[in-house]
Short mmCIF file of C-alpha atoms and ligand atoms in Angstrom, two decimals:
data_model
loop_
_atom_site.label_atom_id
_atom_site.label_comp_id
_atom_site.label_asym_id
_atom_site.label_seq_id
_atom_site.Cartn_x
_atom_site.Cartn_y
_atom_site.Cartn_z
CA UNK Y 128 33.20 -6.91 -1.43
CA UNK Y 129 32.22 -4.39 1.23
CA UNK Y 130 28.85 -2.65 1.23
CA UNK Y 131 30.59 0.72 0.75
CA UNK Y 132 32.34 -0.54 -2.34
CA UNK Y 133 29.03 -1.82 -3.71
CA UNK Y 134 27.38 1.52 -3.05
CA UNK Y 135 30.18 3.33 -4.89
CA UNK Y 136 29.75 0.99 -7.84
CA UNK Y 137 25.99 1.47 -7.87
CA UNK Y 138 26.31 5.24 -7.58
CA UNK Y 139 28.69 5.43 -10.48
CA UNK Y 140 26.42 3.23 -12.61
CA UNK Y 141 23.22 5.19 -11.95
CA UNK Y 142 25.02 8.51 -12.42
CA UNK Y 143 26.38 7.40 -15.77
CA UNK Y 144 23.11 6.05 -17.18
CA UNK Y 145 20.76 8.70 -15.83
CA UNK Y 146 21.39 11.32 -18.55
CA UNK Y 147 20.00 8.83 -21.05
CA UNK Y 148 17.32 6.96 -19.08
CA UNK Y 149 16.12 9.84 -16.84
CA UNK Y 150 15.10 7.55 -13.98
CA UNK Y 151 16.12 10.10 -11.35
CA UNK Y 152 15.36 13.78 -10.90
CA UNK Y 153 17.90 13.83 -8.11
CA UNK Y 154 20.49 11.25 -7.12
CA UNK Y 155 21.56 11.20 -3.47
CA UNK Y 156 25.19 12.43 -3.25
CA UNK Y 157 27.75 9.65 -2.84
CA UNK Y 158 28.93 11.13 0.43
CA UNK Y 159 25.45 10.83 1.96
CA UNK Y 160 24.99 7.32 0.60
CA UNK Y 161 28.27 6.24 2.18
CA UNK Y 162 27.40 7.87 5.49
CA UNK Y 163 24.24 5.74 5.60
CA UNK Y 164 25.92 2.50 4.55
CA UNK Y 165 26.90 0.03 7.25
CA UNK Y 166 28.87 -3.16 6.91
CA UNK Y 167 26.95 -5.16 9.52
CA UNK Y 168 24.07 -6.41 7.39
CA UNK Y 169 22.61 -6.79 3.93
CA UNK Y 170 22.00 -3.58 2.01
CA UNK Y 171 18.55 -2.70 0.73
CA UNK Y 172 18.40 0.00 -1.93
CA UNK Y 173 15.31 2.03 -2.68
CA UNK Y 174 14.22 5.36 -4.12
CA UNK Y 175 11.14 7.56 -3.95
CA UNK Y 176 8.95 9.18 -6.58
CA UNK Y 177 9.71 12.88 -6.62
CA UNK Y 178 6.33 13.92 -5.22
CA UNK Y 179 7.25 12.45 -1.82
CA UNK Y 180 9.07 14.85 0.51
CA UNK Y 181 12.46 14.12 2.00
CA UNK Y 182 14.60 16.52 4.01
CA UNK Y 183 17.65 15.50 2.00
CA UNK Y 184 16.50 16.31 -1.54
CA UNK Y 185 14.70 19.04 -3.45
CA UNK Y 186 11.06 18.21 -4.23
CA UNK Y 187 10.26 18.91 -7.87
CA UNK Y 188 7.22 16.84 -8.92
CA UNK Y 189 8.98 17.17 -12.31
CA UNK Y 190 7.60 20.71 -12.54
CA UNK Y 191 9.28 24.06 -13.10
CA UNK Y 192 6.85 25.62 -10.67
CA UNK Y 193 8.79 24.00 -7.82
CA UNK Y 194 12.22 25.18 -8.98
CA UNK Y 195 14.41 25.84 -5.97
CA UNK Y 196 12.04 24.24 -3.43
CA UNK Y 197 13.48 21.97 -0.75
CA UNK Y 198 11.16 20.66 1.97
CA UNK Y 199 12.40 21.05 5.51
CA UNK Y 200 10.63 17.96 6.71
CA UNK Y 201 10.30 14.26 5.94
CA UNK Y 202 7.18 12.55 4.70
CA UNK Y 203 6.04 9.86 7.13
CA UNK Y 204 6.94 7.12 4.64
CA UNK Y 205 10.49 8.44 4.35
CA UNK Y 206 10.77 8.65 8.11
CA UNK Y 207 9.68 5.02 8.47
CA UNK Y 208 12.08 3.80 5.79
CA UNK Y 209 14.98 5.73 7.31
CA UNK Y 210 14.48 3.82 10.55
CA UNK Y 211 15.40 0.53 8.83
CA UNK Y 212 18.94 -0.63 9.31
CA UNK Y 213 21.04 -0.37 6.15
CA UNK Y 214 18.22 0.70 3.85
CA UNK Y 215 19.69 3.26 1.46
CA UNK Y 216 17.68 5.89 -0.38
CA UNK Y 217 19.25 6.35 -3.80
CA UNK Y 218 17.29 9.49 -4.61
CA UNK Y 219 14.16 10.99 -6.12
CA UNK Y 220 12.52 9.52 -9.19
CA UNK Y 221 11.15 11.08 -12.33
CA UNK Y 222 7.38 11.20 -12.89
CA UNK Y 223 4.74 12.74 -15.09
CA UNK Y 224 4.44 16.28 -13.73
CA UNK Y 225 2.45 16.19 -10.47
CA UNK Y 226 1.46 12.59 -11.27
CA UNK Y 227 -0.58 13.51 -14.34
CA UNK Y 228 -0.04 11.14 -17.23
CA UNK Y 229 0.42 7.51 -18.07
CA UNK Y 230 3.56 7.42 -20.21
CA UNK Y 231 6.33 9.19 -18.30
CA UNK Y 232 6.50 11.77 -21.07
CA UNK Y 233 5.17 14.84 -19.20
CA UNK Y 234 8.19 15.77 -17.10
CA UNK Y 235 10.38 18.88 -17.04
CA UNK Y 236 13.31 16.46 -16.73
CA UNK Y 237 12.64 14.59 -19.97
CA UNK Y 238 11.11 11.29 -21.01
CA UNK Y 239 11.85 8.18 -18.94
CA UNK Y 240 13.21 5.39 -21.14
CA UNK Y 241 12.02 1.85 -20.50
CA UNK Y 242 15.16 -0.19 -19.70
CA UNK Y 243 13.53 -3.47 -20.71
CA UNK Y 244 13.62 -2.53 -24.36
CA UNK Y 245 16.74 -0.34 -24.20
CA UNK Y 246 18.95 -2.58 -22.07
CA UNK Y 247 21.67 -1.10 -19.91
CA UNK Y 248 24.99 -2.05 -21.50
CA UNK Y 249 28.52 -1.26 -20.40
CA UNK Y 250 29.14 1.35 -23.08
CA UNK Y 251 25.87 3.14 -23.13
CA UNK Y 252 25.68 5.14 -26.25
CA UNK Y 253 24.06 8.38 -25.19
CA UNK Y 254 23.07 9.27 -28.72
CA UNK Y 255 21.42 6.01 -29.40
CA UNK Y 256 18.29 6.88 -31.36
CA UNK Y 257 16.89 3.41 -31.14
CA UNK Y 258 13.50 3.45 -32.86
CA UNK Y 259 12.36 0.60 -30.61
CA UNK Y 260 12.51 2.86 -27.56
CA UNK Y 261 9.41 2.30 -25.47
CA UNK Y 262 7.76 4.35 -22.75
CA UNK Y 263 8.13 3.33 -19.13
CA UNK Y 264 4.49 4.13 -18.35
CA UNK Y 265 3.37 6.69 -15.85
CA UNK Y 266 3.03 8.54 -13.77
CA UNK Y 267 5.49 6.66 -11.48
CA UNK Y 268 7.73 6.17 -14.51
CA UNK Y 269 11.15 6.43 -12.85
CA UNK Y 270 9.94 4.25 -9.97
CA UNK Y 271 8.94 1.36 -12.25
CA UNK Y 272 11.88 1.75 -14.61
CA UNK Y 273 14.46 1.71 -11.81
CA UNK Y 274 13.05 -1.52 -10.32
CA UNK Y 275 13.05 -3.10 -13.72
CA UNK Y 276 16.55 -1.95 -14.69
CA UNK Y 277 18.91 -4.87 -14.80
CA UNK Y 278 22.31 -4.26 -16.37
CA UNK Y 279 23.22 -6.72 -19.12
CA UNK Y 280 26.75 -7.10 -17.76
CA UNK Y 281 27.88 -8.88 -14.59
CA UNK Y 282 26.30 -7.35 -11.50
CA UNK Y 283 28.44 -9.07 -8.88
CA UNK Y 284 29.52 -5.70 -7.62
CA UNK Y 285 26.02 -4.39 -7.08
CA UNK Y 286 23.94 -4.98 -3.94
CA UNK Y 287 21.26 -6.73 -6.01
CA UNK Y 288 20.85 -7.80 -9.61
CA UNK Y 289 18.50 -4.87 -10.20
CA UNK Y 290 19.32 -1.23 -9.50
CA UNK Y 291 16.84 -1.03 -6.61
CA UNK Y 292 15.13 -3.56 -4.36
CA UNK Y 293 12.01 -1.43 -4.35
CA UNK Y 294 10.65 2.03 -5.01
CA UNK Y 295 7.70 4.01 -3.76
CA UNK Y 296 5.36 5.64 -6.21
CA UNK Y 297 1.87 7.07 -5.93
CA UNK Y 298 -1.27 5.70 -7.53
CA UNK Y 299 -4.22 8.02 -8.11
CA UNK Y 300 -5.74 6.16 -11.03
CA UNK Y 301 -3.17 3.51 -11.87
CA UNK Y 302 0.16 5.24 -11.62
CA UNK Y 303 2.08 2.45 -9.94
CA UNK Y 304 0.27 -0.41 -11.68
CA UNK Y 305 0.51 0.75 -15.29
CA UNK Y 306 4.24 1.63 -15.34
CA UNK Y 307 5.02 -1.54 -13.35
CA UNK Y 308 3.13 -3.57 -15.95
CA UNK Y 309 4.89 -1.84 -18.83
CA UNK Y 310 8.29 -2.34 -17.15
CA UNK Y 311 7.49 -5.97 -16.28
CA UNK Y 312 7.70 -5.66 -12.48
CA UNK Y 313 5.21 -6.12 -9.64
CA UNK Y 314 3.34 -3.40 -7.81
CA UNK Y 315 0.92 -2.98 -4.95
CA UNK Y 316 -1.59 -0.20 -4.48
CA UNK Y 317 -2.89 -0.64 -0.92
CA UNK Y 318 -6.37 0.40 0.23
CA UNK Y 319 -6.92 4.14 0.39
CA UNK Y 320 -5.72 5.46 3.75
CA UNK Y 321 -3.51 2.49 4.65
CA UNK Y 322 -0.17 4.27 4.05
CA UNK Y 323 0.32 7.82 5.28
CA UNK Y 324 0.22 10.61 2.71
CA UNK Y 325 1.79 13.14 5.06
CA UNK Y 326 4.50 14.83 3.00
CA UNK Y 327 3.20 13.42 -0.28
CA UNK Y 328 2.21 16.22 -2.60
CA UNK Y 329 -1.48 15.84 -3.43
CA UNK Y 330 -2.77 15.41 -6.96
CA UNK Y 331 -6.33 14.26 -6.18
CA UNK Y 332 -6.52 13.68 -2.47
CA UNK Y 333 -9.60 11.47 -2.41
CA UNK Y 334 -7.74 8.98 -4.63
CA UNK Y 335 -4.00 9.39 -3.96
CA UNK Y 336 -2.38 6.28 -2.47
CA UNK Y 337 1.29 5.53 -1.92
CA UNK Y 338 2.20 2.32 -3.76
CA UNK Y 339 5.14 -0.07 -3.76
CA UNK Y 340 6.99 -1.38 -6.82
CA UNK Y 341 9.52 -4.23 -6.89
CA UNK Y 342 10.54 -7.29 -8.86
CA UNK Y 343 9.83 -9.35 -5.74
CA UNK Y 344 6.47 -9.77 -4.03
CA UNK Y 345 8.11 -10.71 -0.72
CA UNK Y 346 9.87 -7.35 -0.65
CA UNK Y 347 6.60 -5.60 -1.44
CA UNK Y 348 4.92 -7.36 1.52
CA UNK Y 349 7.84 -6.51 3.80
CA UNK Y 350 7.79 -2.82 2.84
CA UNK Y 351 4.01 -2.72 3.16
CA UNK Y 352 4.35 -4.17 6.68
CA UNK Y 353 6.63 -1.27 7.61
CA UNK Y 354 4.46 1.46 6.08
CA UNK Y 355 1.03 0.16 7.06
CA UNK Y 356 0.62 2.37 10.15
CA UNK Y 357 -1.91 4.87 11.41
CA UNK Y 358 -0.54 8.42 11.15
CA UNK Y 359 -2.16 11.23 13.07
CA UNK Y 360 -0.54 13.71 10.69
CA UNK Y 361 -2.66 12.42 7.82
CA UNK Y 362 -6.37 13.15 8.34
CA UNK Y 363 -7.27 10.43 5.83
CA UNK Y 364 -5.18 7.76 7.54
CA UNK Y 365 -7.23 4.64 8.29
CA UNK Y 366 -7.97 4.65 12.02
CA UNK Y 367 -6.47 2.12 14.40
CA UNK Y 368 -9.89 0.71 15.21
CA UNK Y 369 -10.74 0.22 11.54
CA UNK Y 370 -7.41 -1.53 10.98
CA UNK Y 371 -8.17 -3.86 13.89
CA UNK Y 372 -11.74 -4.41 12.70
CA UNK Y 373 -10.44 -5.68 9.35
CA UNK Y 374 -7.66 -7.80 10.86
CA UNK Y 375 -10.18 -9.49 13.16
CA UNK Y 376 -12.33 -10.38 10.16
CA UNK Y 377 -9.60 -11.64 7.89
CA UNK Y 378 -10.23 -15.34 8.47
CA UNK Y 379 -7.72 -16.58 5.90
CA UNK Y 380 -8.51 -18.98 3.09
CA UNK Y 381 -5.94 -21.70 3.46
CA UNK Y 382 -8.33 -24.63 3.58
CA UNK Y 383 -11.01 -23.17 1.37
CA UNK Y 384 -11.17 -22.94 -2.36
CA UNK Y 385 -10.33 -19.39 -3.39
CA UNK Y 386 -13.09 -17.92 -5.47
CA UNK Y 387 -12.03 -15.50 -8.14
CA UNK Y 388 -14.33 -13.14 -10.00
CA UNK Y 389 -13.99 -11.95 -13.59
CA UNK Y 390 -15.84 -8.72 -14.28
CA UNK Y 391 -18.55 -9.28 -16.91
CA UNK Y 392 -18.75 -5.64 -17.86
CA UNK Y 393 -15.07 -5.19 -18.74
CA UNK Y 394 -15.16 -5.01 -22.49
CA UNK Y 395 -12.33 -6.97 -24.05
CA UNK Y 396 -13.52 -6.53 -27.64
CA UNK Y 397 -11.03 -3.81 -28.46
CA UNK Y 398 -8.09 -5.54 -26.81
CA UNK Y 399 -5.52 -6.82 -29.33
CA UNK Y 400 -5.89 -10.53 -29.98
CA UNK Y 401 -2.34 -11.36 -28.89
CA UNK Y 402 -2.98 -9.76 -25.48
CA UNK Y 403 -6.32 -11.51 -25.09
CA UNK Y 404 -4.76 -14.86 -25.96
CA UNK Y 405 -2.13 -14.44 -23.23
CA UNK Y 406 -4.77 -13.48 -20.70
CA UNK Y 407 -7.15 -16.33 -21.63
CA UNK Y 408 -4.29 -18.78 -21.52
CA UNK Y 409 -3.49 -17.65 -17.98
CA UNK Y 410 -7.17 -17.92 -16.96
CA UNK Y 411 -7.36 -21.38 -18.49
CA UNK Y 412 -4.46 -22.54 -16.31
CA UNK Y 413 -6.10 -21.00 -13.29
CA UNK Y 414 -9.34 -22.83 -14.08
CA UNK Y 415 -7.53 -26.12 -14.40
CA UNK Y 416 -6.40 -25.81 -10.78
CA UNK Y 417 -9.96 -26.32 -9.68
CA UNK Y 418 -8.97 -27.91 -6.39
CA UNK Y 419 -7.53 -24.51 -5.38
CA UNK Y 420 -9.42 -21.88 -7.36
CA UNK Y 421 -12.94 -21.46 -8.63
CA UNK Y 422 -13.61 -18.89 -11.30
CA UNK Y 423 -16.91 -17.05 -11.57
CA UNK Y 424 -18.28 -14.18 -13.57
CA UNK Y 425 -19.26 -11.23 -11.41
CA UNK Y 426 -21.13 -8.09 -12.19
CA UNK Y 427 -19.86 -4.63 -11.29
CA UNK Y 428 -22.69 -2.91 -13.15
CA UNK Y 429 -21.47 0.65 -13.11
CA UNK Y 430 -17.80 -0.06 -13.86
CA UNK Y 431 -17.96 1.51 -17.29
CA UNK Y 432 -18.70 4.88 -15.70
CA UNK Y 433 -15.23 4.87 -14.14
CA UNK Y 434 -13.29 6.87 -16.73
CA UNK Y 435 -15.78 9.77 -16.88
CA UNK Y 436 -16.11 9.79 -13.07
CA UNK Y 437 -12.34 9.89 -12.67
CA UNK Y 438 -11.71 12.56 -15.26
CA UNK Y 439 -14.40 14.71 -13.67
CA UNK Y 440 -13.25 14.34 -10.07
CA UNK Y 441 -9.44 14.02 -10.36
CA UNK Y 442 -8.91 17.26 -12.35
CA UNK Y 443 -11.36 19.09 -10.05
CA UNK Y 444 -9.37 18.08 -7.00
CA UNK Y 445 -6.12 18.83 -8.82
CA UNK Y 446 -7.28 22.32 -9.78
CA UNK Y 447 -7.95 23.08 -6.11
CA UNK Y 448 -4.71 21.48 -4.91
CA UNK Y 449 -2.53 23.27 -7.42
CA UNK Y 450 -4.03 26.67 -6.59
CA UNK Y 451 -1.41 26.93 -3.83
CA UNK Y 452 1.30 27.36 -6.46
CA UNK Y 453 0.70 31.04 -6.93
CA UNK Y 454 4.26 32.16 -7.66
CA UNK Y 455 4.68 33.90 -4.32
CA UNK Y 456 5.80 30.95 -2.28
CA UNK Y 457 7.18 28.60 -4.95
CA UNK Y 458 8.61 28.89 -8.42
CA UNK Y 459 9.36 32.40 -9.59
CA UNK Y 460 11.20 34.64 -7.18
CA UNK Y 461 8.66 36.50 -5.03
CA UNK Y 462 9.97 40.07 -5.28
CA UNK Y 463 10.68 39.86 -8.92
CA UNK Y 464 7.19 38.53 -9.48
CA UNK Y 465 5.52 41.36 -7.62
CA UNK Y 466 7.50 43.90 -9.60
CA UNK Y 467 6.67 42.20 -12.82
CA UNK Y 468 3.08 42.06 -11.78
CA UNK Y 469 2.96 45.81 -11.47
CA UNK Y 470 4.68 46.41 -14.78
CA UNK Y 471 3.64 43.63 -17.07
CA UNK Y 472 0.70 41.35 -17.62
CA UNK Y 473 0.26 40.15 -14.09
CA UNK Y 474 1.73 37.68 -11.68
CA UNK Y 475 -0.73 34.95 -12.40
CA UNK Y 476 0.06 34.40 -16.04
CA UNK Y 477 3.79 34.48 -15.43
CA UNK Y 478 3.87 32.04 -12.58
CA UNK Y 479 1.18 29.65 -13.76
CA UNK Y 480 2.82 29.28 -17.15
CA UNK Y 481 5.58 27.42 -15.28
CA UNK Y 482 3.19 24.46 -15.27
CA UNK Y 483 3.59 22.07 -18.18
CA UNK Y 484 0.94 21.63 -20.84
CA UNK Y 485 -0.70 18.51 -19.36
CA UNK Y 486 -1.05 20.13 -15.94
CA UNK Y 487 -2.50 23.31 -17.44
CA UNK Y 488 -5.01 21.17 -19.32
CA UNK Y 489 -6.07 19.42 -16.10
CA UNK Y 490 -6.44 22.72 -14.23
CA UNK Y 491 -8.69 24.05 -16.97
CA UNK Y 492 -10.74 20.87 -17.06
CA UNK Y 493 -11.01 20.78 -13.27
CA UNK Y 494 -12.15 24.36 -12.92
CA UNK Y 495 -14.60 23.86 -15.76
CA UNK Y 496 -16.10 20.84 -13.97
CA UNK Y 497 -16.38 22.87 -10.78
CA UNK Y 498 -17.91 25.96 -12.37
CA UNK Y 499 -21.26 26.92 -10.91
CA UNK Y 500 -23.37 26.10 -14.00
CA UNK Y 501 -21.88 22.65 -14.33
CA UNK Y 502 -21.36 21.72 -10.73
CA UNK Y 503 -24.63 19.78 -10.25
CA UNK Y 504 -24.54 18.05 -13.55
CA UNK Y 505 -20.85 17.15 -13.49
CA UNK Y 506 -19.01 17.22 -10.18
CA UNK Y 507 -21.96 16.23 -8.01
CA UNK Y 508 -23.18 13.63 -10.45
CA UNK Y 509 -19.71 12.08 -10.58
CA UNK Y 510 -19.72 11.83 -6.78
CA UNK Y 511 -23.07 10.04 -6.83
CA UNK Y 512 -21.84 7.65 -9.51
CA UNK Y 513 -18.66 7.02 -7.55
CA UNK Y 514 -20.70 5.89 -4.53
CA UNK Y 515 -22.69 3.60 -6.79
CA UNK Y 516 -19.45 2.06 -8.05
CA UNK Y 517 -18.17 1.53 -4.49
CA UNK Y 518 -21.41 -0.29 -3.65
CA UNK Y 519 -21.29 -2.36 -6.81
CA UNK Y 520 -17.78 -3.52 -6.02
CA UNK Y 521 -18.68 -4.14 -2.42
CA UNK Y 522 -21.56 -6.45 -3.25
CA UNK Y 523 -19.19 -8.74 -5.16
CA UNK Y 524 -16.82 -9.58 -2.30
CA UNK Y 525 -17.36 -12.15 0.48
CA UNK Y 526 -15.81 -9.72 2.96
CA UNK Y 527 -18.01 -6.93 4.21
CA UNK Y 528 -16.90 -3.36 3.42
CA UNK Y 529 -15.70 -2.15 6.82
CA UNK Y 530 -17.04 1.38 6.31
CA UNK Y 531 -20.12 0.91 4.11
CA UNK Y 532 -21.60 -2.55 4.80
CA UNK Y 533 -23.82 -3.62 1.92
CA UNK Y 534 -26.90 -4.26 4.05
CA UNK Y 535 -29.15 -2.90 1.33
CA UNK Y 536 -27.99 -5.36 -1.29
CA UNK Y 537 -27.98 -9.10 -0.94
CA UNK Y 538 -24.74 -10.63 -2.10
CA UNK Y 539 -25.54 -13.24 -4.69
CA UNK Y 540 -22.48 -15.33 -5.18
CA UNK Y 541 -19.59 -13.38 -3.69
CA UNK Y 542 -15.88 -13.93 -4.33
CA UNK Y 543 -12.61 -13.52 -2.44
CA UNK Y 544 -10.82 -11.50 -5.10
CA UNK Y 545 -11.26 -10.25 -8.65
CA UNK Y 546 -8.76 -10.65 -11.47
CA UNK Y 547 -8.43 -8.45 -14.52
CA UNK Y 548 -5.84 -7.27 -17.00
CA UNK Y 549 -3.74 -4.32 -15.79
CA UNK Y 550 -3.37 -2.63 -19.17
CA UNK Y 551 -5.10 -2.89 -22.50
CA UNK Y 552 -1.92 -3.78 -24.35
CA UNK Y 553 1.81 -4.33 -24.21
CA UNK Y 554 4.23 -1.44 -23.68
CA UNK Y 555 3.80 1.13 -26.49
CA UNK Y 556 6.61 2.53 -28.57
CA UNK Y 557 7.55 6.03 -27.48
CA UNK Y 558 6.93 7.34 -31.00
CA UNK Y 559 3.42 5.82 -31.12
CA UNK Y 560 2.60 7.12 -27.66
CA UNK Y 561 3.61 10.66 -28.57
CA UNK Y 562 1.81 10.48 -31.90
CA UNK Y 563 -1.50 9.31 -30.46
CA UNK Y 564 -1.21 11.94 -27.76
CA UNK Y 565 -0.86 14.69 -30.28
CA UNK Y 566 -3.80 13.42 -32.35
CA UNK Y 567 -6.12 12.96 -29.37
CA UNK Y 568 -5.09 13.89 -25.84
CA UNK Y 569 -7.92 11.66 -24.60
CA UNK Y 570 -6.12 8.56 -25.87
CA UNK Y 571 -3.73 8.78 -22.95
CA UNK Y 572 -6.65 8.72 -20.52
CA UNK Y 573 -7.79 5.38 -21.94
CA UNK Y 574 -4.61 3.60 -20.81
CA UNK Y 575 -6.04 3.58 -17.30
CA UNK Y 576 -9.35 1.97 -18.14
CA UNK Y 577 -8.60 -1.17 -16.09
CA UNK Y 578 -6.86 0.56 -13.17
CA UNK Y 579 -9.09 3.55 -12.43
CA UNK Y 580 -12.14 1.66 -11.05
CA UNK Y 581 -10.15 0.27 -8.09
CA UNK Y 582 -8.75 3.72 -7.32
CA UNK Y 583 -12.25 5.20 -7.24
CA UNK Y 584 -13.33 2.47 -4.82
CA UNK Y 585 -10.08 2.68 -2.78
CA UNK Y 586 -9.46 -1.07 -3.15
CA UNK Y 587 -6.18 -2.93 -2.56
CA UNK Y 588 -4.65 -4.25 -5.81
CA UNK Y 589 -1.54 -6.23 -6.71
CA UNK Y 590 -0.33 -6.21 -10.30
CA UNK Y 591 1.86 -9.12 -11.46
CA UNK Y 592 3.42 -9.79 -14.86
CA UNK Y 593 2.50 -13.01 -16.64
CA UNK Y 594 5.99 -14.33 -17.19
CA UNK Y 595 7.67 -13.61 -20.53
CA UNK Y 596 4.59 -12.06 -22.09
CA UNK Y 597 4.77 -8.31 -21.43
CA UNK Y 598 1.25 -8.49 -20.00
CA UNK Y 599 0.25 -8.10 -16.35
CA UNK Y 600 -2.82 -9.03 -14.35
CA UNK Y 601 -4.35 -7.33 -11.33
CA UNK Y 602 -5.64 -9.10 -8.23
CA UNK Y 603 -7.95 -6.98 -6.10
CA UNK Y 604 -10.06 -7.42 -3.02
CA UNK Y 605 -12.42 -5.70 -0.61
CA UNK Y 606 -11.40 -2.34 0.86
CA UNK Y 607 -9.13 -2.89 3.87
CA UNK Y 608 -8.37 -6.54 3.11
CA UNK Y 609 -4.86 -5.80 1.88
CA UNK Y 610 -3.21 -8.76 3.53
CA UNK Y 611 -5.69 -11.17 2.07
CA UNK Y 612 -5.02 -9.76 -1.41
CA UNK Y 613 -1.27 -10.06 -0.88
CA UNK Y 614 -1.62 -13.65 0.34
CA UNK Y 615 -3.74 -14.73 -2.61
CA UNK Y 616 -1.45 -12.90 -5.01
CA UNK Y 617 1.50 -14.76 -3.51
CA UNK Y 618 -0.28 -18.07 -4.01
CA UNK Y 619 -1.19 -17.30 -7.63
CA UNK Y 620 2.32 -16.08 -8.32
CA UNK Y 621 3.92 -19.20 -6.84
CA UNK Y 622 1.66 -21.56 -8.73
CA UNK Y 623 1.39 -19.86 -12.08
CA UNK Y 624 3.51 -16.80 -12.61
CA UNK Y 625 7.03 -17.60 -11.46
N1 LIG I 4 -2.91 8.42 -15.71
C1 LIG I 4 -3.84 8.89 -14.73
C2 LIG I 4 -3.88 10.39 -14.72
O1 LIG I 4 -3.20 10.99 -15.48
C3 LIG I 4 -3.47 8.34 -13.38
C4 LIG I 4 -2.33 9.04 -12.78
C5 LIG I 4 -1.99 8.60 -11.39
O2 LIG I 4 -2.42 7.54 -10.93
N2 LIG I 4 -1.25 9.46 -10.71
O3 LIG I 4 -4.61 10.99 -13.98
#
């Protein structure tokens, strides 16, 4: 079968299932897909979270405030992917509005349905009110769900057994790792600054990191290799000299025993027993391979401050970033808005009410944290605590932090990488997720308890499912040592998780 025929088949499948599953905010038109398809080599299909700019599609961030907006430029990541021969961008993927959320339920385009629990069948019943419907996780919900989606019928006519080889999401506090875990696929959040954020709409710019999702770690490494480049258009891009500094110090670990840390302070008491059993069983197997791995307990003293630090800093940054959406340049029509402003209750209320509820909540929280009376005791304090956390993490790893060497703290018994659970439990039912959200909006924040610390410290993390369990683990290392983390993850996957 020709590549063009496969693309047609794939296009018709994703177009027919999207009204139900809501993976995409925007599917690339068939004509464009065919123009990009060549017959000379293997096809690779991918798609991007809809907070990453492409010239070809509108950018919505799943928000009404961006109605009608189409960027006239490409993000650097899109530019780099477009340079690959026969790599086809299927479109833009649904997300929690502006990346805020952990369930894929805060989108102006509807809730993303997890295809693992609602399998894709030939005759998809659009009105299927299956009570077992589960969330895809968020905020890169469409990105994880699309990589996971695997039709139940023969896929000989598709380029791959899944609907996409990989997707790009963004991870500010866990947004590629949590949905990937809940959709049973792998994900990689590189070190902060490794992949360019030029053209990626900021949520909280001191944390935002482009991440890669796939069902195959080799593909993740390949895509990372393409995107891991200095970009002068991104002021936070890791400099060339820093990249070289780290590469020169990555000595490999092939002949050494890999030492793995388990964080003492992570409280597993409230984790459901079934989840703990799966995790302990995995650790037990790891421990038995004592000619390859050694397991140690490590202390990251301040790790339990992570959630309050994050929910002080991330909304504060978001409130500043989202101030640009003032209704004059995006969203409501400019002239109409000015007229309305003169007649009615002001431009601000009208335009800002185009934000969804979750985003409005974050803007309020962020501005509250930044208000002059609270600034010292909240925002500034959170910054101080964040630095403490970075240092605590740093003192655990054998590798020296390339930006803040831990000269003031002796490393006691350092490790190569740390392992932890990715999420506190298996994928929740959509109904339970919505219920707990309406009872306490803070419940949703707690889903990220295991992913946020690494985002605050900017560390590289791979998340991998423990086969057939619905539970994933994270493998993380020192800032900048992304390749080392990928290598060790590959080893652990090969030995224990495949
Ligand atoms: N769930 C977290 C939040 O809502 C993380 C989101 C993200 O990583 N983009 O802030």
